Short mmCIF file of C-alpha atoms and ligand atoms in Angstrom, two decimals:
data_model
loop_
_atom_site.label_atom_id
_atom_site.label_comp_id
_atom_site.label_asym_id
_atom_site.label_seq_id
_atom_site.Cartn_x
_atom_site.Cartn_y
_atom_site.Cartn_z
CA MET T 1 5.52 64.21 -0.55
CA ASN T 2 6.83 64.23 -3.90
CA LYS T 3 9.29 66.89 -5.79
CA TYR T 4 6.36 68.95 -6.83
CA GLN T 5 3.67 69.13 -3.53
CA LEU T 6 7.00 70.32 -1.89
CA GLY T 7 7.39 73.05 -4.38
CA LEU T 8 3.72 74.07 -3.68
CA GLY T 9 4.38 73.95 -0.45
CA LEU T 10 7.25 75.67 0.17
CA LEU T 11 5.58 78.06 -2.68
CA LEU T 12 2.24 78.66 0.02
CA MET T 13 4.39 79.45 3.25
CA MET T 14 6.28 82.09 1.45
CA ALA T 15 3.00 83.29 0.40
CA ASN T 16 1.47 83.24 3.34
CA PRO T 17 3.33 82.84 6.95
CA LEU T 18 -0.10 81.94 8.12
CA PHE T 19 0.50 79.08 6.06
CA ALA T 20 3.80 78.11 7.80
CA GLN T 21 2.62 78.42 11.36
CA LYS T 22 -0.11 76.52 11.02
CA LYS T 23 1.81 73.40 9.69
CA LYS T 24 3.79 74.21 12.28
CA VAL T 25 0.88 73.21 14.95
CA GLU T 26 -0.50 70.24 13.10
CA LYS T 27 3.40 68.93 13.38
CA THR T 28 3.43 69.38 16.86
CA PHE T 29 -0.03 68.69 17.87
CA LYS T 30 -0.32 65.18 19.67
CA GLU T 31 -3.89 63.83 18.47
CA LYS T 32 -3.64 60.26 20.61
CA GLU T 33 -2.45 62.56 23.71
CA ALA T 34 -4.65 65.07 23.73
CA ILE T 35 -7.96 62.94 23.32
CA GLY T 36 -6.31 60.73 26.62
CA HIS T 37 -6.15 63.43 28.43
CA PHE T 38 -10.01 64.59 27.48
CA THR T 39 -10.77 60.90 28.32
CA TYR T 40 -8.99 60.55 31.93
CA LEU T 41 -10.72 64.43 32.62
CA ALA T 42 -13.76 63.55 31.94
CA SER T 43 -14.21 60.19 33.48
CA ASP T 44 -15.85 58.44 36.33
CA GLU T 45 -13.13 58.04 38.28
CA LEU T 46 -12.83 62.34 38.82
CA MET T 47 -16.76 62.23 39.85
CA GLY T 48 -17.98 65.37 38.03
CA ARG T 49 -14.18 67.35 39.19
CA ASP T 50 -15.89 69.16 42.42
CA PRO T 51 -13.87 71.14 44.10
CA ILE T 52 -15.89 69.71 47.61
CA ARG T 53 -15.05 66.04 46.36
CA PRO T 54 -11.96 64.75 47.21
CA GLU T 55 -10.74 63.41 43.90
CA MET T 56 -10.82 67.03 42.54
CA GLU T 57 -7.25 66.29 43.34
CA LEU T 58 -7.03 63.74 40.72
CA ALA T 59 -7.87 66.35 38.63
CA TYR T 60 -5.34 69.30 39.69
CA THR T 61 -2.84 66.93 39.90
CA TYR T 62 -2.71 65.38 37.11
CA ILE T 63 -3.13 68.87 35.08
CA ALA T 64 -0.10 70.05 37.08
CA ASP T 65 1.87 67.82 36.35
CA GLU T 66 1.19 67.37 32.27
CA LEU T 67 1.82 71.43 32.39
CA MET T 68 5.38 70.59 34.56
CA LYS T 69 6.11 67.43 31.15
CA ALA T 70 5.47 70.35 28.83
CA GLY T 71 7.93 72.42 30.31
CA ALA T 72 5.36 75.21 31.81
CA LYS T 73 7.61 76.84 34.25
CA PRO T 74 6.14 77.84 37.82
CA LEU T 75 5.09 81.02 38.75
CA ALA T 76 7.67 82.45 41.59
CA THR T 77 4.42 83.64 42.99
CA ALA T 78 2.56 80.79 43.51
CA ASP T 79 3.05 77.43 45.32
CA GLY T 80 4.43 75.34 42.92
CA TYR T 81 2.17 75.02 40.25
CA TYR T 82 -0.86 76.37 42.01
CA GLN T 83 -2.29 78.90 43.46
CA ASN T 84 -4.40 78.30 46.49
CA ILE T 85 -7.64 79.11 47.91
CA PRO T 86 -9.14 79.59 51.40
CA PHE T 87 -12.76 78.00 50.28
CA ARG T 88 -15.41 77.84 53.34
CA MET T 89 -18.22 74.98 52.49
CA SER T 90 -21.35 75.99 54.05
CA SER T 91 -24.34 73.48 54.52
CA PRO T 92 -27.98 74.55 55.68
CA PRO T 93 -28.71 72.97 58.86
CA THR T 94 -31.16 69.77 59.27
CA GLN T 95 -33.40 71.11 61.21
CA GLY T 96 -34.24 75.23 60.74
CA SER T 97 -37.50 77.42 62.21
CA ILE T 98 -39.42 79.94 63.45
CA GLN T 99 -42.43 81.53 65.45
CA LEU T 100 -43.08 84.66 65.12
CA GLY T 101 -46.74 85.56 65.89
CA LYS T 102 -49.12 83.57 64.19
CA THR T 103 -46.61 82.81 60.94
CA SER T 104 -44.11 79.87 61.02
CA TYR T 105 -41.25 80.01 59.15
CA GLU T 106 -39.61 76.63 57.81
CA GLN T 107 -35.77 76.26 56.29
CA GLY T 108 -35.85 76.22 52.59
CA VAL T 109 -39.08 77.47 51.92
CA ASP T 110 -39.41 81.07 53.63
CA LEU T 111 -36.45 81.13 55.92
CA LEU T 112 -33.02 80.79 55.28
CA VAL T 113 -30.34 80.41 57.58
CA LEU T 114 -26.97 82.17 56.37
CA ASP T 115 -24.59 81.62 58.63
CA GLY T 116 -24.18 81.02 62.76
CA LYS T 117 -24.48 78.58 65.43
CA SER T 118 -27.10 76.46 66.50
CA ILE T 119 -29.81 77.98 68.59
CA SER T 120 -33.07 77.32 70.06
CA GLY T 121 -36.19 78.83 72.80
CA SER T 122 -38.07 82.18 72.89
CA TYR T 123 -36.40 85.67 72.68
CA GLU T 124 -36.66 89.47 72.90
CA LEU T 125 -37.23 90.87 69.32
CA VAL T 126 -35.82 94.19 68.80
CA ASP T 127 -36.62 96.08 65.19
CA ILE T 128 -33.55 97.84 64.50
CA GLY T 129 -34.65 99.36 60.72
CA PHE T 130 -31.73 98.68 58.57
CA GLY T 131 -29.28 98.73 61.06
CA THR T 132 -27.27 102.22 60.95
CA ALA T 133 -25.34 103.82 63.43
CA ALA T 134 -28.42 105.84 63.90
CA GLU T 135 -30.82 103.31 64.07
CA LEU T 136 -28.62 101.25 66.52
CA GLU T 137 -27.82 103.95 68.96
CA GLY T 138 -28.53 103.56 72.19
CA LYS T 139 -30.32 100.25 71.42
CA ASP T 140 -30.24 97.26 74.31
CA LEU T 141 -29.73 94.27 72.58
CA LYS T 142 -28.15 92.33 75.20
CA GLY T 143 -29.64 88.44 74.91
CA LYS T 144 -31.95 89.45 72.72
CA ILE T 145 -32.41 89.29 68.54
CA ALA T 146 -32.43 91.76 66.70
CA ILE T 147 -34.69 92.23 63.48
CA SER T 148 -34.03 94.45 60.21
CA ASN T 149 -34.79 94.97 57.00
CA VAL T 150 -32.60 93.51 54.53
CA GLY T 151 -30.13 95.86 52.63
CA ALA T 152 -30.02 99.79 53.05
CA PRO T 153 -32.53 101.91 51.42
CA ASP T 154 -30.37 102.61 48.44
CA ARG T 155 -28.60 99.17 48.80
CA LEU T 156 -30.63 96.66 47.76
CA GLY T 157 -28.71 94.79 45.34
CA PRO T 158 -27.96 90.56 45.57
CA ALA T 159 -24.30 91.51 46.12
CA ASP T 160 -25.26 94.54 48.89
CA LEU T 161 -27.92 92.26 50.87
CA PHE T 162 -25.26 89.72 51.45
CA ALA T 163 -22.13 92.28 52.63
CA LEU T 164 -24.66 95.04 54.44
CA GLY T 165 -25.88 91.21 56.23
CA ARG T 166 -22.42 90.54 57.13
CA GLU T 167 -21.92 94.06 58.56
CA LYS T 168 -24.81 94.04 60.51
CA THR T 169 -24.16 90.51 62.08
CA GLN T 170 -20.88 92.26 63.23
CA LYS T 171 -22.11 95.46 65.05
CA VAL T 172 -25.62 93.86 66.85
CA GLN T 173 -23.26 90.81 67.97
CA GLU T 174 -20.45 93.38 69.96
CA MET T 175 -23.60 94.99 71.11
CA GLY T 176 -24.76 91.48 72.97
CA ALA T 177 -27.60 90.25 70.27
CA ILE T 178 -27.84 86.69 70.10
CA ALA T 179 -29.11 86.29 67.11
CA LEU T 180 -30.03 88.58 63.75
CA ILE T 181 -32.68 87.50 61.91
CA GLU T 182 -33.23 90.38 58.72
CA LYS T 183 -36.90 90.42 56.59
CA PHE T 184 -36.32 89.93 53.34
CA ASN T 185 -38.54 92.60 51.26
CA VAL T 186 -37.27 93.31 47.96
CA PRO T 187 -39.20 91.76 45.42
CA SER T 188 -36.48 93.11 42.93
CA VAL T 189 -34.74 90.39 43.94
CA PRO T 190 -35.80 86.73 43.32
CA TRP T 191 -36.84 84.86 46.58
CA GLN T 192 -36.80 81.61 44.72
CA MET T 193 -34.40 81.56 43.23
CA ILE T 194 -31.71 82.96 46.06
CA SER T 195 -33.58 80.06 48.37
CA ASN T 196 -32.60 77.48 45.82
CA TYR T 197 -29.07 78.88 45.63
CA LEU T 198 -28.53 78.95 49.05
CA ASN T 199 -30.26 76.30 50.48
CA ARG T 200 -27.69 73.94 49.47
CA THR T 201 -24.06 72.68 50.28
CA THR T 202 -22.14 76.00 49.03
CA LEU T 203 -18.95 77.16 48.59
CA GLY T 204 -17.30 80.73 48.86
CA VAL T 205 -14.32 82.60 49.25
CA ASP T 206 -13.26 82.35 53.49
CA GLN T 207 -13.35 86.14 54.25
CA GLY T 208 -12.66 85.51 57.30
CA GLU T 209 -16.15 86.56 57.73
CA SER T 210 -17.38 83.17 59.50
CA SER T 211 -19.84 84.05 62.52
CA GLU T 212 -21.17 82.67 65.51
CA LEU T 213 -24.19 84.72 66.04
CA PRO T 214 -27.56 83.14 64.07
CA TYR T 215 -27.76 84.93 60.96
CA ILE T 216 -31.64 84.36 59.74
CA TRP T 217 -33.48 85.49 56.37
CA VAL T 218 -37.13 85.51 56.41
CA LYS T 219 -39.32 86.04 53.61
CA ASP T 220 -42.13 89.10 54.39
CA LEU T 221 -42.26 90.25 50.98
CA ASP T 222 -45.86 91.71 51.71
CA ASN T 223 -44.40 92.93 55.33
CA THR T 224 -46.44 90.99 58.03
CA ILE T 225 -43.70 91.10 59.87
CA ARG T 226 -43.78 94.75 60.44
CA ALA T 227 -47.45 94.74 60.86
CA ALA T 228 -47.45 91.80 63.39
CA MET T 229 -45.03 94.32 65.55
CA ALA T 230 -46.74 97.48 64.98
CA GLU T 231 -50.51 95.75 65.31
CA ASP T 232 -50.28 92.66 67.55
CA ASN T 233 -47.25 93.33 69.45
CA LEU T 234 -45.23 90.63 68.34
CA SER T 235 -42.34 90.90 70.82
CA GLU T 236 -40.48 87.20 70.66
CA ALA T 237 -39.20 85.17 68.29
CA ALA T 238 -39.54 80.86 68.74
CA LEU T 239 -36.35 79.74 67.25
CA LYS T 240 -35.23 76.16 66.72
CA ILE T 241 -31.86 75.94 63.93
CA GLU T 242 -29.62 72.67 64.18
CA GLY T 243 -26.85 71.17 62.45
CA LYS T 244 -25.58 73.82 60.17
CA THR T 245 -21.89 73.34 59.72
CA THR T 246 -19.27 75.16 57.61
CA LYS T 247 -15.83 73.86 56.90
CA THR T 248 -12.84 75.14 55.19
CA VAL T 249 -11.99 73.73 51.57
CA GLU T 250 -8.47 74.52 49.54
CA GLY T 251 -9.46 75.47 46.80
CA LYS T 252 -6.20 74.95 43.52
CA ASN T 253 -6.27 77.29 40.51
CA VAL T 254 -3.32 75.80 38.65
CA VAL T 255 -0.89 77.74 37.09
CA ALA T 256 1.98 78.61 35.01
CA TYR T 257 4.04 80.07 32.15
CA ILE T 258 5.83 80.10 29.27
CA GLU T 259 8.46 82.87 28.68
CA GLY T 260 8.35 85.08 25.43
CA THR T 261 11.14 85.15 23.35
CA ASP T 262 11.13 89.15 22.96
CA PRO T 263 13.26 91.48 24.94
CA ALA T 264 10.93 94.27 24.86
CA LEU T 265 7.60 91.89 24.73
CA LYS T 266 8.25 89.05 27.07
CA ASP T 267 7.04 90.91 30.13
CA GLU T 268 3.56 90.84 29.03
CA TYR T 269 1.60 88.18 28.66
CA ILE T 270 -1.24 86.69 26.81
CA MET T 271 -3.58 84.15 29.26
CA LEU T 272 -4.64 81.11 28.54
CA SER T 273 -7.39 79.93 30.25
CA ALA T 274 -10.08 77.99 31.32
CA HIS T 275 -11.79 76.67 33.98
CA TYR T 276 -11.29 72.49 35.13
CA ASP T 277 -14.22 72.27 37.98
CA HIS T 278 -17.45 71.18 37.27
CA VAL T 279 -20.31 70.34 38.82
CA GLY T 280 -19.69 66.89 40.46
CA VAL T 281 -22.26 64.36 41.62
CA GLY T 282 -26.31 64.54 41.27
CA LYS T 283 -29.55 63.60 39.97
CA PRO T 284 -29.01 60.79 37.95
CA ASP T 285 -31.04 60.43 34.47
CA ALA T 286 -32.85 58.31 32.50
CA GLU T 287 -29.95 55.94 32.71
CA GLY T 288 -29.34 55.74 36.04
CA ASP T 289 -26.12 57.56 35.77
CA SER T 290 -25.47 60.16 38.16
CA ILE T 291 -21.89 61.27 37.47
CA TYR T 292 -21.18 64.62 35.63
CA ASN T 293 -18.06 64.41 33.66
CA GLY T 294 -18.58 67.93 31.59
CA ALA T 295 -16.34 66.32 28.60
CA ARG T 296 -18.45 69.68 26.71
CA ASP T 297 -18.28 71.46 29.84
CA ASN T 298 -14.70 72.08 30.53
CA ALA T 299 -12.71 69.62 30.04
CA VAL T 300 -12.40 70.05 26.57
CA GLY T 301 -11.00 73.59 27.34
CA THR T 302 -8.20 72.14 30.28
CA VAL T 303 -7.08 70.25 27.67
CA ALA T 304 -6.88 73.34 24.97
CA VAL T 305 -5.32 74.84 27.28
CA MET T 306 -2.49 71.69 28.26
CA ASN T 307 -2.57 71.51 24.44
CA ALA T 308 -1.25 75.27 24.12
CA ALA T 309 1.47 74.82 27.27
CA LYS T 310 3.18 71.81 25.15
CA TYR T 311 2.94 73.59 21.77
CA PHE T 312 4.43 77.61 23.30
CA ALA T 313 6.88 75.85 25.72
CA LYS T 314 8.82 74.16 21.84
CA ASN T 315 7.50 77.29 20.32
CA PRO T 316 7.49 80.74 22.56
CA PRO T 317 6.64 83.62 20.78
CA LYS T 318 7.34 86.78 21.38
CA ARG T 319 5.28 87.69 24.50
CA SER T 320 4.84 85.51 27.35
CA VAL T 321 2.13 82.58 28.26
CA LEU T 322 0.50 82.48 31.05
CA LEU T 323 -1.37 79.47 31.35
CA ALA T 324 -4.45 79.38 34.25
CA LEU T 325 -7.03 76.51 35.00
CA TRP T 326 -9.13 77.87 37.15
CA THR T 327 -11.03 75.62 39.87
CA ALA T 328 -14.74 76.50 41.18
CA GLU T 329 -16.06 78.49 38.10
CA GLU T 330 -19.75 76.19 38.24
CA LYS T 331 -19.54 77.83 41.93
CA GLY T 332 -19.78 81.12 40.97
CA LEU T 333 -16.61 82.06 39.20
CA LEU T 334 -14.87 81.40 42.65
CA GLY T 335 -11.06 80.55 41.03
CA SER T 336 -10.93 82.95 38.67
CA GLY T 337 -11.96 85.65 40.67
CA TYR T 338 -9.88 84.89 43.12
CA PHE T 339 -7.00 85.48 40.80
CA ALA T 340 -8.12 89.03 39.75
CA ASN T 341 -8.46 90.00 43.23
CA ASN T 342 -5.21 88.57 44.37
CA PRO T 343 -3.44 88.07 40.78
CA LEU T 344 0.09 86.31 40.40
CA VAL T 345 1.33 88.50 37.88
CA PRO T 346 0.50 92.05 37.71
CA LEU T 347 -2.82 92.55 36.22
CA ASP T 348 -0.88 95.32 33.68
CA GLN T 349 1.13 92.93 32.16
CA ILE T 350 -1.93 90.67 31.42
CA ILE T 351 -1.93 92.58 28.01
CA PHE T 352 -5.15 89.58 26.63
CA ASN T 353 -7.42 86.86 27.96
CA LEU T 354 -8.32 83.77 25.32
CA ASN T 355 -10.37 82.07 27.62
CA ILE T 356 -12.31 79.06 26.98
CA ASP T 357 -16.43 77.37 28.37
CA ASN T 358 -18.62 75.27 27.00
CA GLY T 359 -21.95 74.18 27.41
CA GLY T 360 -21.61 72.31 23.89
CA TYR T 361 -21.83 72.49 20.35
CA ASN T 362 -24.57 72.23 17.43
CA ASP T 363 -22.06 73.03 14.35
CA THR T 364 -18.93 71.51 14.38
CA SER T 365 -18.10 74.23 11.27
CA VAL T 366 -17.57 77.47 13.65
CA VAL T 367 -16.36 78.49 16.96
CA THR T 368 -18.45 80.61 18.64
CA VAL T 369 -16.12 83.92 20.48
CA ILE T 370 -18.39 85.04 23.15
CA GLY T 371 -16.88 88.60 22.55
CA LEU T 372 -16.16 88.50 18.95
CA GLY T 373 -17.07 92.34 17.91
CA ARG T 374 -15.22 93.77 21.05
CA THR T 375 -11.97 93.78 20.85
CA SER T 376 -8.58 94.41 18.56
CA GLY T 377 -7.50 90.74 18.90
CA ASP T 378 -10.92 89.56 16.47
CA ALA T 379 -8.57 89.22 13.34
CA HIS T 380 -6.14 87.27 14.77
CA ILE T 381 -9.12 84.43 16.01
CA SER T 382 -10.78 84.81 12.82
CA GLU T 383 -7.74 84.15 10.87
CA ALA T 384 -6.77 81.33 12.34
CA VAL T 385 -9.60 79.06 12.85
CA LYS T 386 -9.89 79.74 8.89
CA GLU T 387 -6.38 77.90 9.11
CA PHE T 388 -8.43 74.89 10.01
CA GLY T 389 -11.44 75.20 7.96
CA LEU T 390 -13.68 76.68 10.49
CA GLU T 391 -15.27 80.15 10.53
CA ALA T 392 -15.54 82.31 14.07
CA ILE T 393 -18.78 83.69 14.92
CA ALA T 394 -19.96 86.17 17.29
CA ASP T 395 -22.29 84.87 20.48
CA PRO T 396 -25.83 83.95 18.81
CA SER T 397 -27.68 84.14 21.82
CA PRO T 398 -26.94 87.68 23.76
CA GLU T 399 -29.85 87.35 25.88
CA GLN T 400 -28.27 84.67 27.99
CA GLY T 401 -25.76 86.91 29.21
CA LEU T 402 -22.45 84.22 28.27
CA TYR T 403 -20.06 87.06 28.21
CA ASP T 404 -20.97 88.54 31.58
CA ARG T 405 -21.17 84.47 32.87
CA SER T 406 -17.60 83.06 32.78
CA ASP T 407 -14.23 83.61 34.04
CA ASN T 408 -13.24 85.83 31.15
CA VAL T 409 -15.81 88.23 32.85
CA ASN T 410 -13.62 88.46 36.33
CA PHE T 411 -10.76 89.95 33.93
CA ALA T 412 -12.72 92.16 31.34
CA ARG T 413 -14.01 93.87 34.80
CA LYS T 414 -10.56 95.22 35.29
CA GLY T 415 -9.80 95.88 32.12
CA ILE T 416 -8.85 92.90 29.88
CA PRO T 417 -9.85 91.97 26.54
CA ALA T 418 -11.21 88.62 27.42
CA PRO T 419 -12.92 86.49 25.11
CA THR T 420 -14.17 83.16 25.75
CA PHE T 421 -13.52 80.61 22.58
CA SER T 422 -16.10 78.07 22.42
CA LEU T 423 -17.32 75.15 20.64
CA GLY T 424 -19.62 75.54 17.60
CA PHE T 425 -23.06 76.59 18.10
CA GLN T 426 -25.98 78.92 16.40
CA ALA T 427 -28.12 78.80 19.33
CA PHE T 428 -28.40 78.52 22.92
CA ASP T 429 -30.98 75.38 21.87
CA ASP T 430 -32.48 71.45 22.50
CA GLU T 431 -28.84 69.68 20.86
CA ILE T 432 -27.47 72.13 23.23
CA GLN T 433 -29.73 71.16 26.64
CA LYS T 434 -29.26 67.68 26.03
CA TYR T 435 -25.39 67.68 27.22
CA TYR T 436 -25.56 71.35 29.25
CA HIS T 437 -24.73 70.04 32.79
CA LYS T 438 -26.36 66.80 32.55
CA PRO T 439 -24.72 63.32 33.33
CA GLY T 440 -24.44 62.23 29.77
CA ASP T 441 -21.70 65.04 28.82
CA HIS T 442 -19.39 62.41 27.73
CA VAL T 443 -16.28 62.06 25.61
CA GLU T 444 -17.49 58.80 23.98
CA ASN T 445 -20.28 61.71 22.33
CA PHE T 446 -18.11 64.17 21.52
CA ASP T 447 -17.26 64.61 17.67
CA LEU T 448 -13.21 64.11 17.81
CA ASP T 449 -12.20 65.33 14.71
CA TYR T 450 -14.14 68.29 15.55
CA ALA T 451 -12.39 68.67 19.04
CA VAL T 452 -8.94 68.32 17.45
CA LYS T 453 -9.34 71.38 14.68
CA TYR T 454 -10.40 73.57 18.22
CA TRP T 455 -7.63 72.58 20.08
CA LYS T 456 -5.64 73.77 17.25
CA SER T 457 -6.92 76.24 16.25
CA TYR T 458 -6.88 77.74 19.41
CA ILE T 459 -3.37 77.60 19.47
CA LEU T 460 -2.73 79.42 16.25
CA ALA T 461 -5.03 81.99 17.59
CA ALA T 462 -3.53 82.44 20.80
CA GLU T 463 0.31 82.44 19.05
CA LEU T 464 -0.77 85.47 16.36
CA ILE T 465 -2.02 87.34 19.08
CA ALA T 466 1.12 86.84 21.72
CA ASN T 467 3.45 87.74 18.70
CA ASP T 468 1.81 91.08 17.39
CA PRO T 469 3.91 94.03 18.65
CA ASN T 470 0.06 95.72 18.67
CA GLN T 471 -1.19 95.66 22.24
CA PRO T 472 -4.92 94.21 21.62
CA ILE T 473 -7.86 96.77 22.78
CA TRP T 474 -11.05 97.14 23.08
CA VAL T 475 -13.49 98.74 20.69
CA ALA T 476 -14.32 102.01 21.40
CA GLY T 477 -17.77 102.64 23.38
CA ASP T 478 -17.74 98.91 24.46
CA LYS T 479 -18.55 98.78 28.03
CA TYR T 480 -15.29 97.51 29.24
CA GLU T 481 -13.34 99.98 27.58
CA GLU T 482 -13.03 102.76 30.38
CA ALA T 483 -11.30 100.21 32.58
CA GLY T 484 -8.76 98.71 29.92
CA LYS T 485 -7.54 102.85 29.36
CA SER T 486 -7.02 102.70 33.46
CA LEU T 487 -5.57 100.12 33.65
CA TYR T 488 -2.98 99.71 31.09
CA GLY T 489 -2.68 103.51 31.42
CA LEU T 490 -3.93 103.95 27.34
CA ASP T 491 -5.08 107.28 26.28
ZN1 LIG F 501 -18.06 76.14 32.11
#
């Protein structure tokens, strides 16, 4: 750099403080190291970062070590750098069939065993309606199978069906029933989708709800069973259910923080988050590759948060920075949901969540911010990415409902402004589908120059928000505005 250039640089810095901050990010950023993390996290060795596989330990210990090396501190409320989550893994039965009169039902086709031990034999059926307290009163269920409709007349959403099912299971078990069969007759909840989801190994947060009682759904959209019980005196069921297994698995969110420098603002946190899990090993592609490496989804985001940890440990902003790498996003946003319900930092002290999640990219001139236009943090994000030659654009495919399909939504629902800072995409098109949840989602086919710009602009966006004396808020009329006001006691 000659004298003239030096002078020009100083001049630019004075005219534009952002330029100085950008230079600081540029100077601190270790490109080779970041690409090294990226390559390792998306390597075959980690077998697709599946929370139910043993290789997941390689992922979370690596991330925790790097946060520690970077100088981020463990939260006093955490287990070192981890938030431990009790997961329960459940596999479908190896055999599951029920004969009800003339009709037989098969596991995965029109029958789903949701819980309980093996059972076989013929047993008397007792119709309990929806299984309300009034309907159960005076019923003799001892040694019999209780049969009910799913849900309740006024509660037929998917979450209601599961929650009410648990309650009914408990009640009929206390009354001596040996199984609960629910007739699934809710056309608004697609059976095929539910069946695809539940007829495989699933993971959920262990609520201590595991039941010995066989709990079964049978597809009954045309009310065949009710008709058979009324008209053909159907009063018995023959069951053969075997080999369903459940097991507890310990999940780990990786969490750490960097203390802010401002005596007043350091009690507030900006949360930088990304999920580090992916979908594991599955169906091979045409090349025979069966490891779903998840470079785009979401090793690139995990590395963004690791890079930010390194930068902010050296350059702490006014507010404190909370770093969070979620597990089991791909199993239903489980890790972030667990944190949102069991927060290690009071949620009203988390003033913003800049989350990262990705399907892929098809435009390396932009960063797609899912939720741009919804909070007053937008200007900082747009300015920051512009410094690195990129443009921030809003979600181009709102019909995909991406905002409500990733970890950020668990915090938005609590009121925390929480956009997702994603790789640039202009449409959820074939170019995205080529890698989205495919074994070919590798670092080797990733534009690393773009990755570096994306990582740097994430740091700068976070820095601007963390230093802004004004707390970002939801725009008026947003569906989460009220939640925000009540969380922070604003108004
Ligand atoms: Zn993802």
